[in-house]
């Protein structure tokens, strides 16, 4: 018995030590309780990586239930908001707590042992202690600064998250976040939404020299159909509507079959000038709509152009990524070439709204920058009158009116034309077919088209010859008959003239438009001197008219620019051969005869930097040519003598250019006329009318312009 008792007493210390060891072992191997800072760090990490499904797992189920938020809804809400704002970067930075900072400050004044002890605590533990709720150890708060990089710029907010400690079934505890809408954006509450709103700029106006609109904002009547109001026989009613508005039944059906259409919706179909709906048309409704408006209509269509909704092709070409399908974009004329200046820059705002869409707060805004107005040197009155002068005869051609003293372009007209307002509101099929079938091509801008200028160019050849001291006003040639060639080397080629006259001097040759005289003068000058003399008049220069897409004129094709062929040199001297000049250049080339030899370049945009006039010929040469051009009008038999009754001392030069594929065939003739007032030089006018065959050639152009010039002189 004693031995048993002895054994038991011997085991007690061992058992006691083992128990102590087991307790110590269990304590040392007990899982460490989760810390709130771990959850906070996970929250920050998942938020910055946009891992919204992982973010969801950190939220307390109770808070999600209260918000009525499933996992799918949670992820969708975050994704929709951040993608709508085009958030590219999310940065969250924890704020150091005030208590922690105070404790650190106090520690700094203690001895080394205390410092060592403090350093033994991690920063995380210090944060935990500082932000632990003293009255409720199961609550924890952490504040952080949120920075969102959106497509509009930076949004910065301060957020506070509240964590709750929850005990799991196995007895362990975890920290979860109480979710609320303000964790997405601080001003959000239950039911609120984030809206990204586009702020559209107002397109700049195009105005004339007096500030009168050439392109501006206007209104139109848009007609459409409300499907549920078509009545019991909708197909029959649609047929009746189509007939009234000159559209196809198929077009209406296509509009009504769009996916967004509902029975009570207004479905826009087209524009109308009517303000009342016939009683017989059921289902039709009218709405007023703001559109781009062109007050001069056809009279300025080629100059101003028009806007249309951006097409897929426009979007594909958009290297800036600016345009969207609903945007309007310039498609022709100045509307196209000055698009960036006129359109302005779109803005946007990001705002928080309530469930009904009412704004609650604005997060960030970038105001739209309205387009800039463009003022032209054009006179609306002259533009309209000159267009009526050209288009009234049903002709195809162009007319350019400028002030030769300052270069201001007063009118630029091209015919036939089109209605730019219809291009905005939409053409009917019948209207489009009519434009397409027009052989005179109404969409061609003939103001910038390059033509062989015919005999109008003889004034420039005369000036070149005078400058080279080859030609003089009284120098004569004895010319026999109506055709001439220099020698047998020309083969069967002859220069022809209309009027038989001999001898002929320079003035006679301009008055009666003698081709042979100027062919003789050019061949005598030789190609080098001739090219040097005429090139000063603006060849190879578009005069800064980029807004009009103006191509530089040419006196010959690239392969023949040396004019080494005397036949080509002779033809070029009277504006044929391979010469091509735009009506704008033709008008510009005559400005030295008004300005004592100085070439004045054309000006279209008010305020645009322009170059100074350049002296290209001497005043004596300019006046010699000008006086000869006056006789084109004043002398009996002059090609523009029909204008001699108009007061003001008109000078001018006519021209007819024949275009044919080969020698011997009947070609197409274009008639030209350039004129200016020598007594009060406030205008210079260059005109071309196509296909004047059998209508008097250039005389037809003179006759068309006479009423305009008569009224112009009366208005002076």
XYZ file of C-alpha atoms in Angstrom:
716
model
C 0.000 0.000 0.000
C 2.835 2.243 0.864
C 4.454 1.506 -2.450
C 1.256 2.450 -4.300
C 0.968 5.653 -2.379
C 4.588 6.346 -3.104
C 4.018 5.780 -6.796
C 0.995 8.060 -6.842
C 2.891 10.833 -5.087
C 5.674 10.381 -7.601
C 3.245 10.718 -10.525
C 1.477 13.825 -9.260
C 4.278 16.208 -10.166
C 4.517 14.606 -13.559
C 0.762 14.865 -14.165
C 0.729 18.415 -12.898
C 3.597 19.354 -15.169
C 1.896 17.601 -18.091
C -1.349 19.468 -17.434
C 0.460 22.734 -17.252
C 2.256 21.815 -20.453
C -1.010 20.906 -22.164
C -2.615 24.180 -21.175
C 0.405 26.082 -22.365
C 0.420 24.085 -25.585
C -3.256 24.761 -26.241
C -2.852 28.444 -25.512
C 0.153 28.730 -27.782
C -1.602 26.883 -30.590
C -4.950 28.686 -30.313
C -5.857 30.440 -33.616
C -5.164 34.155 -33.462
C -8.376 36.174 -33.459
C -8.989 38.077 -36.734
C -8.194 41.770 -36.559
C -10.388 44.503 -38.029
C -7.404 46.009 -39.810
C -7.050 42.821 -41.832
C -10.581 43.255 -43.141
C -9.921 46.943 -43.809
C -6.811 46.081 -45.797
C -8.701 43.477 -47.784
C -11.451 46.018 -48.466
C -8.930 48.571 -49.775
C -7.207 45.977 -51.944
C -10.396 44.622 -53.544
C -11.818 48.102 -54.081
C -8.701 49.345 -55.854
C -8.670 46.258 -58.095
C -12.419 46.562 -58.800
C -12.905 43.038 -57.417
C -16.506 43.708 -56.474
C -17.447 40.057 -55.895
C -14.623 39.795 -53.340
C -15.727 43.096 -51.851
C -19.194 41.642 -51.320
C -17.787 38.810 -49.207
C -16.453 41.342 -46.656
C -19.888 42.870 -45.986
C -22.118 41.936 -43.084
C -25.152 39.914 -44.232
C -27.438 42.015 -42.041
C -26.459 45.273 -43.753
C -26.874 43.730 -47.211
C -30.279 42.337 -46.272
C -31.364 45.739 -44.991
C -30.262 47.303 -48.271
C -32.053 44.575 -50.241
C -28.815 43.774 -52.038
C -28.015 40.358 -53.484
C -24.502 39.533 -54.637
C -25.503 39.953 -58.275
C -27.100 43.323 -57.558
C -24.095 44.416 -55.518
C -21.588 43.589 -58.254
C -23.831 45.063 -60.954
C -24.319 48.326 -59.061
C -20.614 48.909 -58.488
C -19.744 47.868 -62.044
C -22.430 50.032 -63.633
C -21.504 53.127 -61.641
C -17.764 52.882 -62.160
C -18.031 51.961 -65.833
C -20.553 54.757 -66.442
C -18.112 57.221 -64.929
C -15.293 55.545 -66.890
C -13.249 55.142 -63.731
C -9.785 54.122 -64.838
C -8.015 54.245 -61.467
C -9.299 53.763 -57.902
C -6.955 54.797 -55.126
C -7.850 54.449 -51.453
C -5.528 55.736 -48.706
C -6.158 55.010 -45.035
C -6.104 58.027 -42.773
C -3.911 57.782 -39.649
C -6.058 58.044 -36.530
C -5.801 61.067 -34.249
C -5.387 58.829 -31.159
C -2.526 56.954 -32.760
C -0.755 60.197 -33.626
C -1.175 61.443 -30.041
C 0.177 58.202 -28.615
C 3.164 58.336 -30.968
C 3.863 61.902 -29.869
C 3.801 60.917 -26.215
C 6.050 57.948 -26.857
C 8.684 60.180 -28.397
C 9.354 61.790 -25.017
C 9.937 58.545 -23.109
C 13.216 56.766 -22.368
C 14.871 54.244 -24.640
C 13.296 51.284 -22.848
C 9.839 52.750 -23.415
C 10.665 53.413 -27.073
C 11.826 49.842 -27.509
C 8.634 48.638 -25.918
C 6.527 50.872 -28.191
C 8.348 49.707 -31.263
C 7.505 46.163 -30.321
C 3.901 47.043 -31.113
C 3.153 47.074 -34.792
C 1.515 50.078 -36.398
C -1.486 47.894 -37.141
C -2.010 47.108 -33.425
C -1.702 50.750 -32.567
C -4.360 51.602 -35.148
C -6.597 48.863 -33.785
C -6.422 50.223 -30.263
C -6.937 53.768 -31.376
C -10.030 53.114 -33.430
C -11.643 50.458 -31.285
C -14.982 51.670 -29.979
C -14.416 52.046 -26.233
C -18.070 51.570 -25.331
C -18.531 48.607 -27.671
C -15.474 46.469 -28.410
C -17.397 44.742 -31.222
C -17.380 47.915 -33.350
C -14.461 49.398 -35.278
C -14.180 52.391 -37.618
C -11.609 53.272 -40.261
C -11.447 56.355 -42.445
C -9.834 56.563 -45.849
C -9.459 59.022 -48.718
C -10.963 57.806 -51.980
C -9.633 59.105 -55.317
C -11.426 58.155 -58.533
C -9.935 58.994 -61.919
C -12.916 59.489 -64.238
C -13.175 60.624 -67.849
C -13.912 64.118 -66.515
C -11.073 64.241 -64.010
C -10.467 63.414 -60.368
C -13.163 62.887 -57.743
C -11.853 62.884 -54.168
C -13.924 61.999 -51.107
C -13.387 60.955 -47.481
C -15.144 57.754 -46.430
C -15.605 55.996 -43.110
C -16.365 52.305 -42.870
C -17.862 50.685 -39.776
C -16.916 47.111 -38.970
C -18.756 44.740 -36.628
C -17.307 41.675 -34.922
C -19.312 38.504 -35.480
C -18.895 35.157 -33.767
C -19.084 32.125 -35.997
C -20.537 28.714 -35.119
C -17.098 27.303 -34.280
C -16.587 30.051 -31.757
C -14.163 32.047 -33.875
C -14.806 35.709 -34.549
C -14.491 37.752 -37.731
C -14.853 41.407 -38.626
C -17.396 42.404 -41.281
C -18.271 45.743 -42.864
C -21.660 47.361 -42.490
C -22.502 48.155 -46.112
C -24.383 51.273 -47.112
C -24.736 53.132 -50.473
C -22.458 55.932 -49.296
C -19.535 53.506 -49.514
C -19.777 53.824 -53.309
C -20.009 57.620 -53.278
C -20.437 59.596 -50.098
C -23.681 61.376 -51.086
C -25.487 58.199 -52.100
C -28.423 56.952 -50.070
C -30.786 54.051 -50.523
C -32.467 54.281 -53.940
C -30.154 56.951 -55.321
C -28.389 56.594 -58.657
C -25.383 58.004 -60.431
C -26.082 59.743 -63.725
C -23.569 60.784 -66.344
C -25.022 63.627 -68.357
C -23.622 65.004 -71.617
C -23.526 68.786 -71.900
C -23.814 69.716 -75.570
C -22.207 72.865 -76.942
C -24.120 75.320 -79.080
C -22.796 75.229 -82.630
C -21.270 78.497 -83.742
C -23.111 80.630 -86.264
C -21.790 81.587 -89.672
C -22.644 85.216 -90.384
C -22.053 87.657 -93.214
C -20.085 90.909 -93.171
C -23.029 92.686 -91.485
C -23.657 89.987 -88.909
C -26.645 88.534 -90.765
C -26.920 84.749 -90.342
C -25.830 82.373 -93.069
C -25.960 79.295 -90.813
C -27.738 79.420 -87.471
C -30.217 77.650 -85.220
C -33.816 77.465 -86.386
C -36.893 75.327 -85.927
C -38.780 72.965 -88.181
C -42.026 71.050 -88.043
C -41.404 67.349 -87.794
C -44.281 65.032 -88.597
C -44.585 61.561 -87.228
C -47.035 58.835 -86.309
C -48.412 57.577 -82.996
C -49.164 53.926 -83.924
C -52.082 53.421 -81.546
C -53.927 56.345 -83.140
C -53.902 55.032 -86.721
C -57.399 53.626 -86.330
C -59.017 50.308 -87.217
C -57.396 50.085 -90.653
C -53.795 51.119 -90.045
C -52.447 49.880 -93.396
C -54.918 51.978 -95.358
C -54.209 55.005 -93.179
C -50.446 54.579 -93.637
C -50.945 54.490 -97.422
C -52.932 57.732 -97.239
C -50.282 59.384 -95.050
C -47.491 58.258 -97.398
C -49.297 59.768 -100.369
C -49.879 63.090 -98.595
C -46.260 63.523 -97.479
C -44.725 62.024 -100.663
C -42.919 59.235 -98.875
C -43.011 55.488 -99.383
C -45.202 53.132 -97.404
C -42.112 50.969 -96.886
C -40.271 53.908 -95.323
C -43.088 54.489 -92.841
C -43.322 50.790 -91.984
C -39.573 50.614 -91.417
C -39.773 53.552 -88.992
C -42.710 52.020 -87.121
C -40.966 48.644 -86.839
C -37.962 49.986 -84.942
C -37.307 48.075 -81.718
C -37.895 51.050 -79.420
C -41.350 51.870 -80.801
C -44.347 51.375 -78.523
C -48.031 51.993 -79.384
C -48.201 55.348 -77.609
C -44.832 56.675 -78.792
C -44.373 59.474 -81.331
C -42.324 58.060 -84.231
C -40.692 60.836 -86.287
C -40.855 60.318 -90.068
C -39.983 63.565 -91.843
C -40.188 67.351 -91.975
C -42.992 69.488 -93.303
C -43.715 73.146 -93.888
C -47.354 72.565 -92.932
C -48.626 73.755 -89.574
C -51.917 71.877 -89.672
C -52.706 68.193 -90.086
C -55.544 67.330 -92.480
C -58.503 65.851 -90.641
C -58.360 62.791 -92.889
C -54.946 61.757 -91.559
C -55.357 59.862 -88.304
C -52.333 59.063 -86.166
C -50.211 61.933 -87.508
C -48.717 64.405 -85.048
C -46.467 67.458 -85.405
C -43.576 68.478 -83.187
C -41.344 71.523 -83.298
C -37.676 70.623 -83.518
C -34.520 72.751 -83.311
C -32.291 72.308 -86.348
C -29.470 74.004 -88.225
C -30.984 76.594 -90.552
C -29.605 78.260 -93.689
C -31.449 81.520 -94.448
C -30.095 81.889 -98.011
C -30.928 78.312 -98.937
C -29.706 77.394 -102.422
C -28.025 80.779 -102.922
C -25.184 79.934 -100.526
C -25.357 76.136 -100.345
C -21.963 75.407 -101.906
C -20.244 78.042 -99.809
C -21.830 77.282 -96.430
C -22.565 73.572 -96.833
C -24.751 71.712 -94.348
C -24.697 69.377 -91.341
C -25.980 65.819 -91.039
C -26.078 63.178 -88.328
C -22.720 61.407 -88.046
C -22.559 58.195 -90.050
C -20.592 55.019 -89.362
C -18.034 56.258 -91.878
C -17.674 59.509 -89.924
C -17.175 57.570 -86.700
C -14.592 55.303 -88.328
C -12.629 58.345 -89.537
C -12.797 60.077 -86.148
C -9.216 59.770 -84.903
C -10.054 61.945 -81.856
C -12.865 59.677 -80.740
C -15.031 62.774 -80.313
C -18.167 61.932 -82.262
C -21.098 59.750 -81.339
C -23.906 58.457 -83.498
C -26.293 61.186 -82.358
C -23.904 64.056 -83.136
C -24.311 66.496 -86.019
C -21.273 67.011 -88.218
C -20.453 69.353 -91.109
C -20.715 67.496 -94.394
C -19.920 70.143 -97.033
C -18.686 73.697 -97.478
C -17.574 75.764 -94.500
C -19.668 73.616 -92.179
C -17.262 70.796 -92.972
C -13.947 72.620 -93.341
C -14.481 74.667 -90.154
C -16.189 71.867 -88.230
C -13.854 71.884 -85.244
C -14.198 75.618 -84.684
C -17.967 75.619 -85.190
C -18.807 72.506 -83.158
C -17.181 73.565 -79.879
C -16.328 70.921 -77.287
C -18.797 68.690 -75.545
C -18.927 68.782 -71.732
C -20.389 66.449 -69.135
C -21.323 66.136 -65.495
C -21.560 63.266 -63.063
C -24.328 63.681 -60.519
C -26.207 61.722 -57.914
C -29.976 61.599 -58.286
C -32.818 60.216 -56.252
C -34.809 57.222 -57.399
C -37.039 59.455 -59.538
C -34.060 61.008 -61.308
C -34.087 64.350 -59.511
C -30.563 65.731 -58.951
C -29.249 65.495 -55.396
C -25.616 66.495 -55.764
C -23.058 67.158 -58.464
C -19.808 65.229 -58.240
C -17.836 66.742 -61.100
C -18.607 68.930 -64.079
C -16.839 69.904 -67.259
C -18.776 72.671 -68.949
C -19.320 72.488 -72.687
C -17.373 74.990 -74.748
C -19.698 76.536 -77.307
C -18.582 76.703 -80.908
C -17.126 79.950 -82.194
C -18.992 82.128 -84.649
C -17.409 82.590 -88.051
C -17.870 85.906 -89.799
C -17.443 86.063 -93.545
C -16.705 88.985 -95.834
C -19.732 87.888 -97.885
C -22.690 90.249 -98.392
C -25.963 88.328 -98.079
C -27.693 90.787 -100.409
C -25.078 90.430 -103.160
C -24.887 86.659 -102.681
C -28.619 86.315 -103.163
C -28.818 88.657 -106.152
C -25.819 87.183 -107.919
C -27.165 83.666 -107.442
C -30.506 84.702 -108.918
C -28.613 86.226 -111.853
C -26.795 82.959 -112.544
C -29.485 80.418 -111.688
C -32.333 82.399 -113.273
C -31.343 81.190 -116.714
C -31.123 77.566 -115.621
C -27.383 77.668 -116.291
C -24.494 75.788 -114.787
C -21.580 77.947 -113.758
C -20.054 80.148 -111.083
C -19.665 83.814 -110.253
C -17.204 85.465 -107.891
C -17.542 89.029 -106.692
C -14.771 90.652 -104.676
C -13.565 94.040 -103.555
C -10.315 94.408 -105.528
C -8.871 96.934 -103.085
C -8.922 94.803 -99.938
C -9.591 91.335 -101.391
C -12.855 90.831 -99.491
C -15.008 88.258 -101.256
C -18.525 89.674 -101.501
C -20.306 86.773 -103.203
C -19.420 83.220 -104.231
C -22.200 81.504 -106.158
C -22.457 78.181 -107.943
C -25.352 76.785 -109.973
C -27.234 74.570 -110.157
C -27.541 74.257 -106.418
C -29.418 72.331 -103.757
C -31.419 73.203 -100.660
C -29.144 72.726 -97.607
C -32.163 72.887 -95.291
C -33.528 69.758 -96.952
C -30.186 68.074 -96.405
C -30.609 68.682 -92.664
C -34.262 67.739 -92.307
C -34.117 64.904 -94.812
C -34.804 64.545 -98.521
C -37.764 62.612 -99.790
C -36.960 59.893 -102.288
C -38.419 62.031 -105.053
C -36.201 64.969 -104.111
C -33.099 62.798 -103.971
C -33.953 61.235 -107.334
C -34.346 64.691 -108.873
C -30.900 65.772 -107.653
C -29.322 62.505 -108.782
C -30.875 62.702 -112.252
C -29.736 66.293 -112.839
C -26.995 66.057 -115.484
C -25.659 69.458 -114.429
C -24.573 67.964 -111.089
C -26.022 70.321 -108.467
C -23.641 69.175 -105.706
C -20.535 70.354 -107.604
C -19.055 73.594 -106.227
C -18.088 75.391 -109.421
C -16.569 78.328 -107.529
C -13.584 76.114 -106.755
C -13.718 74.078 -109.965
C -10.796 74.747 -112.271
C -11.546 75.701 -115.878
C -9.547 76.649 -118.937
C -10.142 80.451 -118.681
C -10.095 81.133 -122.421
C -9.489 84.645 -123.726
C -9.815 86.296 -120.330
C -6.215 85.182 -119.840
C -5.038 87.451 -122.664
C -4.921 90.334 -120.167
C -2.284 88.435 -118.163
C -0.341 87.529 -121.312
C -0.392 91.209 -122.302
C 0.956 92.220 -118.889
C 3.724 89.589 -119.080
C 4.746 90.803 -122.535
C 4.785 94.435 -121.406
C 6.924 93.553 -118.370
C 9.387 91.659 -120.589
C 9.531 94.581 -123.039
C 8.412 92.267 -125.833
C 4.926 93.744 -126.097
C 3.901 97.392 -126.291
C 0.432 98.858 -126.544
C 1.047 99.970 -130.131
C 3.088 97.045 -131.373
C 1.363 95.585 -134.417
C 1.298 92.325 -136.314
C 0.163 91.936 -139.896
C -2.107 88.938 -139.775
C -3.780 87.540 -142.837
C -6.982 85.549 -142.520
C -8.446 83.684 -139.550
C -5.702 81.177 -138.854
C -1.932 81.173 -138.327
C 0.960 78.888 -137.563
C 4.541 79.864 -136.898
C 6.098 77.514 -139.436
C 5.915 74.021 -140.891
C 7.241 72.532 -137.644
C 3.725 72.967 -136.265
C 2.464 70.409 -138.762
C -1.258 70.720 -139.310
C -1.885 72.810 -136.187
C -3.192 76.378 -136.580
C -4.173 79.096 -134.140
C -7.577 80.486 -135.109
C -9.327 83.809 -134.507
C -12.890 85.009 -134.974
C -12.419 88.490 -136.489
C -10.168 89.239 -139.487
C -8.218 92.400 -138.807
C -4.795 93.600 -139.917
C -2.632 95.126 -138.690
C -3.429 94.351 -135.055
C -1.910 95.977 -131.956
C -2.173 94.892 -128.347
C -5.225 97.043 -127.601
C -7.022 95.777 -130.701
C -6.166 92.226 -129.784
C -7.770 92.670 -126.323
C -10.794 94.581 -127.653
C -11.585 92.031 -130.353
C -10.053 89.051 -128.514
C -7.509 88.043 -131.128
C -5.894 84.659 -130.370
C -3.268 84.953 -133.074
C -1.764 88.202 -131.771
C -1.091 86.782 -128.310
C 0.165 83.464 -129.698
C 2.707 85.463 -131.695
C 3.725 87.499 -128.632
C 4.134 84.389 -126.469
C 6.288 82.545 -128.985
C 8.400 85.668 -129.385
C 8.867 85.870 -125.597
C 9.778 82.214 -125.395
C 8.607 79.802 -122.750
C 11.030 80.901 -119.994
C 10.075 84.581 -120.092
C 6.403 83.785 -120.597
C 6.335 81.468 -117.557
C 8.204 84.018 -115.444
C 5.734 86.709 -116.469
C 2.491 84.814 -115.770
C 3.520 82.822 -112.702
C 3.515 86.007 -110.596
C -0.265 86.171 -111.029
C -0.845 83.397 -108.474
C -0.200 80.079 -110.162
C 0.600 77.363 -107.645
C -1.018 79.356 -104.812
C -4.376 78.644 -103.192
C -4.253 82.061 -101.452
C -4.892 80.525 -98.037
C -8.372 79.423 -99.116
C -8.093 76.100 -97.253
C -11.638 76.574 -95.944
C -12.878 76.234 -99.521
C -10.592 73.309 -100.349
C -9.289 75.485 -103.167
C -6.694 73.800 -105.359
C -3.928 75.945 -106.843
C -4.348 76.760 -110.511
C -1.972 75.451 -113.156
C -0.699 76.836 -116.454
C 0.243 73.337 -117.650
C 0.327 69.725 -116.523
C 3.311 68.652 -114.442
C 4.936 66.886 -117.418
C 4.759 70.019 -119.583
C 5.496 72.797 -117.106
C 8.449 73.984 -119.168
C 6.102 74.703 -122.130
C 8.826 73.432 -124.422
C 6.238 72.809 -127.123
C 5.587 76.032 -129.040
C 2.115 74.798 -129.909
C 1.303 74.382 -126.202
C 2.926 77.754 -125.473
C 0.746 79.417 -128.108
C -2.450 77.778 -126.784
C -1.553 78.711 -123.210
C -1.172 82.395 -124.164
C -4.926 82.707 -124.720
C -6.036 80.539 -121.831
C -6.334 77.110 -123.396
C -3.868 74.253 -123.727
C -3.532 72.646 -120.293
C -4.303 75.760 -118.276
C -6.797 75.445 -115.423
C -7.925 78.350 -113.222
C -10.647 78.595 -110.618
C -13.068 81.543 -110.828
C -11.578 82.780 -107.521
C -8.085 82.806 -109.010
C -9.338 84.435 -112.198
C -10.824 87.307 -110.189
C -7.649 87.598 -108.094
C -5.439 87.687 -111.195
C -7.194 90.890 -112.370
C -6.610 92.825 -109.125
C -3.216 94.239 -110.283
C -5.024 96.126 -113.069
C -7.049 97.938 -110.383
C -4.255 98.432 -107.838
C -1.365 99.996 -109.750
C 0.210 96.575 -110.289
C -0.355 95.043 -106.833
C -1.898 91.584 -106.516
C -4.460 91.512 -103.695
C -5.233 88.040 -102.409
C -8.845 87.038 -101.682
C -10.189 87.199 -98.118
C -13.187 85.213 -96.890
C -12.899 84.965 -93.085
C -13.075 88.212 -91.125
C -10.140 88.439 -88.727
C -8.037 85.795 -90.411
C -4.469 86.860 -90.947
C -3.871 87.877 -94.548
C -0.807 88.779 -96.579
C -0.085 92.277 -97.836
C -0.631 93.158 -101.505
C 2.374 92.283 -103.662
C 3.573 94.439 -106.569
C 3.929 92.000 -109.475
C 3.835 94.462 -112.373
C 4.634 98.166 -112.649
C 1.921 100.830 -112.390
C 2.534 101.761 -116.045
C 1.929 98.194 -117.201
C -1.178 97.902 -114.980
C -2.658 101.113 -116.345
C -1.834 100.177 -119.942
C -3.757 96.921 -119.627
C -6.583 98.581 -117.680
C -7.070 101.242 -120.359
C -7.189 98.576 -123.033
C -9.779 96.628 -120.990
C -11.904 99.774 -120.735
C -12.017 99.831 -124.522
C -13.309 96.244 -124.537
C -16.499 97.852 -123.171
C -16.429 101.342 -124.647
C -15.262 100.693 -128.235
C -17.798 99.800 -130.870
C -17.270 96.155 -131.725
C -15.630 95.406 -128.386
C -16.627 92.001 -127.055
C -18.310 93.598 -123.987
C -19.692 96.704 -125.740
C -23.199 95.699 -124.614
C -22.280 97.170 -121.195
C -21.199 100.572 -122.531
C -24.472 102.156 -121.431
C -23.727 101.439 -117.774
C -22.212 104.417 -115.995
C -19.035 104.026 -113.990
C -16.352 103.284 -116.537
C -16.519 99.487 -116.654
C -13.525 97.548 -117.922
C -13.534 93.868 -118.695
C -12.435 90.892 -120.719
C -14.517 88.163 -122.253
C -13.437 84.643 -123.087
C -14.703 81.441 -124.608
C -12.892 78.182 -123.988
C -13.606 75.217 -126.225
C -13.234 71.778 -124.693
C -12.972 68.812 -127.028
C -11.378 65.409 -126.941
C -9.642 65.746 -130.299
C -9.093 68.213 -133.115
C -11.836 68.547 -135.689
C -14.758 67.552 -133.463
C -17.390 69.863 -132.043
C -16.436 70.678 -128.451
C -18.242 72.123 -125.470
C -17.837 75.847 -124.933
C -17.632 77.653 -121.605
C -18.156 81.404 -121.572
C -16.206 83.767 -119.270
C -16.313 87.409 -118.333
C -14.229 89.446 -115.881
C -15.210 93.039 -115.179
C -14.496 95.870 -112.724
C -15.351 99.515 -112.143
C -12.435 101.806 -113.005
C -13.878 105.031 -111.561
C -14.913 103.705 -108.147
C -13.246 100.309 -107.880
C -15.445 98.702 -105.224
C -16.074 95.451 -107.049
C -14.481 92.996 -109.424
C -16.567 90.193 -110.869
C -15.476 86.971 -112.574
C -18.090 84.707 -114.137
C -18.181 81.416 -116.028
C -21.226 79.790 -117.606
C -20.906 76.312 -119.006
C -22.131 75.104 -122.378
C -22.716 78.410 -124.129
C -22.522 76.689 -127.511
C -24.983 78.289 -129.930
C -25.980 80.870 -127.311
C -23.478 83.562 -128.203
C -20.447 82.279 -126.352
C -19.050 84.832 -123.908
C -21.613 87.391 -125.115
C -24.264 85.286 -123.374
C -22.394 85.734 -120.081
C -22.220 89.509 -120.618
C -25.942 89.667 -121.331
C -26.759 87.614 -118.210
C -24.718 89.965 -116.029
C -25.961 93.243 -117.505
C -29.074 93.651 -115.258
C -27.014 92.852 -112.180
C -24.333 95.387 -113.111
C -26.924 98.045 -113.902
C -28.497 97.700 -110.465
C -25.081 97.534 -108.839
C -24.154 100.913 -110.335
C -27.463 102.400 -109.225
C -26.763 101.249 -105.671
C -23.303 102.858 -105.571
